[in-house]
Structures are given as structure tokens and as C-alpha cells.
Short mmCIF file of N, CA and C in Angstrom, two decimals:
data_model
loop_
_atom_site.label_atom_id
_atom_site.label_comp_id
_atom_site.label_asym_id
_atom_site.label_seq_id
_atom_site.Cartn_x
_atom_site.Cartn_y
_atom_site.Cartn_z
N UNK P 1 -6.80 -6.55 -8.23
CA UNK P 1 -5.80 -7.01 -7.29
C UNK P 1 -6.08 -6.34 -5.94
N UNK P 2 -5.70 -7.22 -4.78
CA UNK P 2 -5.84 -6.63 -3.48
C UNK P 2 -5.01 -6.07 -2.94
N UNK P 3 -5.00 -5.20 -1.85
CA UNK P 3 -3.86 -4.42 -1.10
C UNK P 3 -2.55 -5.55 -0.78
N UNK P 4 -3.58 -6.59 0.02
CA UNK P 4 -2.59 -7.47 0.85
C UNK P 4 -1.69 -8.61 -0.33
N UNK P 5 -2.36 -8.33 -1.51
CA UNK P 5 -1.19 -9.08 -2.76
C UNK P 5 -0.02 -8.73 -3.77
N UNK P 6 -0.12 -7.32 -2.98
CA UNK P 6 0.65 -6.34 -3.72
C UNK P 6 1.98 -6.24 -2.26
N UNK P 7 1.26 -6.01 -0.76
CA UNK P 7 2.06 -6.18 0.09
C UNK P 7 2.52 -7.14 0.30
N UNK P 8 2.39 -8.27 -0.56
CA UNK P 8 3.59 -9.93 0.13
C UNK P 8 4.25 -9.65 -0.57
N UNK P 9 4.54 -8.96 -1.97
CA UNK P 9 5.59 -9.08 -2.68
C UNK P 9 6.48 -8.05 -2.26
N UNK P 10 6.53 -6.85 -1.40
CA UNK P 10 7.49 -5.82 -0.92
C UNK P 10 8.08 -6.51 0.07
N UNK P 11 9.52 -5.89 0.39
CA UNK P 11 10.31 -6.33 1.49
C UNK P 11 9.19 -5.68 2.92
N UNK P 12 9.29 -6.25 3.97
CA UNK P 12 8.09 -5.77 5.33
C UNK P 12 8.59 -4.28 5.59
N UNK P 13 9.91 -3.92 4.98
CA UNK P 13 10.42 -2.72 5.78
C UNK P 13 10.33 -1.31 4.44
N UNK P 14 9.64 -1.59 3.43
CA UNK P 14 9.53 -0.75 2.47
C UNK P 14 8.61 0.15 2.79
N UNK P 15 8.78 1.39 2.38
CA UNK P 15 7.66 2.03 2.59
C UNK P 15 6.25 2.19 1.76
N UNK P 16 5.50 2.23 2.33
CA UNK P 16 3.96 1.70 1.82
C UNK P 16 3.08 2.31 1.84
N UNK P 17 2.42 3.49 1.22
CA UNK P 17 0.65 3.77 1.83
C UNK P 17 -0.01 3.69 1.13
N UNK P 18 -1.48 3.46 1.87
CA UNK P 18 -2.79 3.39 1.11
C UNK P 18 -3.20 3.92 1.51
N UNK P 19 -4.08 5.05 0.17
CA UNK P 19 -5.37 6.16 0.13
C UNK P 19 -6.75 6.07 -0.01
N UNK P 20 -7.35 6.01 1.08
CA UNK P 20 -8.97 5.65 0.28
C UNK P 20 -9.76 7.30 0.98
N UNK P 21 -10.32 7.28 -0.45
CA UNK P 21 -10.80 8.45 -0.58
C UNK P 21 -9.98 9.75 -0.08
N UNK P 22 -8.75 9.92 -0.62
CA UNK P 22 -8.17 10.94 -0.66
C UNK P 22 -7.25 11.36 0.80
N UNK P 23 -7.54 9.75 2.10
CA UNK P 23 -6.87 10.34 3.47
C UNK P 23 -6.07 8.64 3.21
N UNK P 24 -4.89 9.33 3.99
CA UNK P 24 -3.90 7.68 3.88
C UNK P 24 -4.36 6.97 5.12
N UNK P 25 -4.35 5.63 5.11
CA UNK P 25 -4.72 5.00 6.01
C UNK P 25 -3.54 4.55 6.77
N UNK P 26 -3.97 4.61 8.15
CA UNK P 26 -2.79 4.07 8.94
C UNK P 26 -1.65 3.04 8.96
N UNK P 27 -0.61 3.33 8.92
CA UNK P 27 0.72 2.47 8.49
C UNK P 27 0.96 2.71 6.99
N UNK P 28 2.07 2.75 7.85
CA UNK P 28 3.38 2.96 6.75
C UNK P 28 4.44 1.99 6.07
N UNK P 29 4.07 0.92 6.34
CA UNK P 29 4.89 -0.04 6.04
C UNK P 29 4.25 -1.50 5.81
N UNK P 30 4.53 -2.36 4.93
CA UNK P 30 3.61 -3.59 3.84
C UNK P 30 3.21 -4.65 5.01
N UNK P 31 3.95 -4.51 6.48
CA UNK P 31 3.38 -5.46 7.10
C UNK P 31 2.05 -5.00 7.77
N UNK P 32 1.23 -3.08 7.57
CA UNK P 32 0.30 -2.59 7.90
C UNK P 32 -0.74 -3.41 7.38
N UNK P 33 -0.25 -4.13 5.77
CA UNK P 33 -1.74 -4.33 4.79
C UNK P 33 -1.69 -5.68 4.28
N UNK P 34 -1.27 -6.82 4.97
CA UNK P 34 -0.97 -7.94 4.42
C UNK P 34 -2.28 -8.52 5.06
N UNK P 35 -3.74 -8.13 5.73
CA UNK P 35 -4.37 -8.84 6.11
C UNK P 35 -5.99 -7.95 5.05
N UNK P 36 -5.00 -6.75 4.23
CA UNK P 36 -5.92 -5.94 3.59
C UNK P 36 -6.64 -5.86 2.56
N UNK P 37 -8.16 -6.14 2.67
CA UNK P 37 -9.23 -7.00 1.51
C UNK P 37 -9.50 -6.10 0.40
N UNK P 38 -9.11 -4.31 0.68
CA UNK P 38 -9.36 -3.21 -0.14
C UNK P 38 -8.91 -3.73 -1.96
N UNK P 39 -9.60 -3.67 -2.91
CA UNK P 39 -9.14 -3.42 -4.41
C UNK P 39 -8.34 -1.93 -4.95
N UNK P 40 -7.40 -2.52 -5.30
CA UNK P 40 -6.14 -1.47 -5.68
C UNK P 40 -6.78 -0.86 -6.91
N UNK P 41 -6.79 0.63 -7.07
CA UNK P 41 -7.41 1.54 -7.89
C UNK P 41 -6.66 1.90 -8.97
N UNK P 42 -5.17 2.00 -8.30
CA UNK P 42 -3.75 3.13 -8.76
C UNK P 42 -2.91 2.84 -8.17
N UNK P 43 -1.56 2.74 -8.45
CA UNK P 43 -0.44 2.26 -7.77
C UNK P 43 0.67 3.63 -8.15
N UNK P 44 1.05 4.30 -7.23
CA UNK P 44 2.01 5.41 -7.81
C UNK P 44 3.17 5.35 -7.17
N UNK P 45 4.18 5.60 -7.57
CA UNK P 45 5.52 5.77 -6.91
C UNK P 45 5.90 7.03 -6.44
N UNK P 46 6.12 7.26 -5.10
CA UNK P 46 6.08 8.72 -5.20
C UNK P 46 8.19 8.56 -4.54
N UNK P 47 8.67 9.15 -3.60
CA UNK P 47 10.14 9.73 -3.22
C UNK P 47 10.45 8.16 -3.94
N UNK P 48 11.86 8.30 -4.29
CA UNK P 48 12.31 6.51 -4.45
C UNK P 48 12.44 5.53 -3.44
N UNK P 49 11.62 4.29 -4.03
CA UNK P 49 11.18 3.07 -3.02
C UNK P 49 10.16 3.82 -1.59
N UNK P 50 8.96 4.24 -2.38
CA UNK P 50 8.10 4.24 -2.02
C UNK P 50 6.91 4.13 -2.68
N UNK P 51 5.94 3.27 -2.30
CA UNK P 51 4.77 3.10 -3.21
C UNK P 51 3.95 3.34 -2.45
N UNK P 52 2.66 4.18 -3.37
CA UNK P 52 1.48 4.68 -2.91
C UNK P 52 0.32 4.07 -3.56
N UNK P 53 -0.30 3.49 -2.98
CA UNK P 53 -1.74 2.26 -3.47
C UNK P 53 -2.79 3.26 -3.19
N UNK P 54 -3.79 3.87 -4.49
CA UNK P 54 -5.02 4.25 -4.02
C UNK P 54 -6.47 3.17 -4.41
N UNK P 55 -7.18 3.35 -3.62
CA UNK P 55 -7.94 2.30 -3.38
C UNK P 55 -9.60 2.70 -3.61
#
């Protein structure tokens, strides 16, 4: 699965990051990664209603 198919299904104002190789990539929020081709590695939940995609 891709970044940007995991971000159409969150509300735009949820909080969101993706890790590649261990540094988060810029933006914080699902409308950062809706154009994003990266393959999802790990999906973790970290504070409540926040998801962390490593890639």
C-alpha cells in the first residue's frame, strides 16, 4: 500500500507522519502525502489520533 492511499482515507486535518529511514518527512498533516508514491513499511499509532507511517 502507498502513503497517498492510506492519506485519502484520514480526515485532511488529522495528524500524520512519515519516516523514511529513521527522519520524518516534512508535514504533518494527510493533505502533506496525498500525491505520495512511497510503500508503507509500518503503520504505528503513537499520542491518540495520530498515525505514524514508516516507509
Amino acid at each position: 500500500m502507498k502513503v497517498k492511499e492510506i492519506a485519502q482515507v484520514f480526515n485532511e486535518y488529522s495528524d500524520f507522519f512519515v519516516v523514511q529511514n529513521g527522519k520524518y518527512l516534512p508535514g504533518d498533516r494527510t493533505s502533506f502525502f496525498l500525491d505520495c508514491e512511497l510503500e508503507i513499511k509500518e503503520i504505528s499509532i503513537g499520542i491518540p489520533d495520530c498515525l505514524i507511517i514508516e516507509v
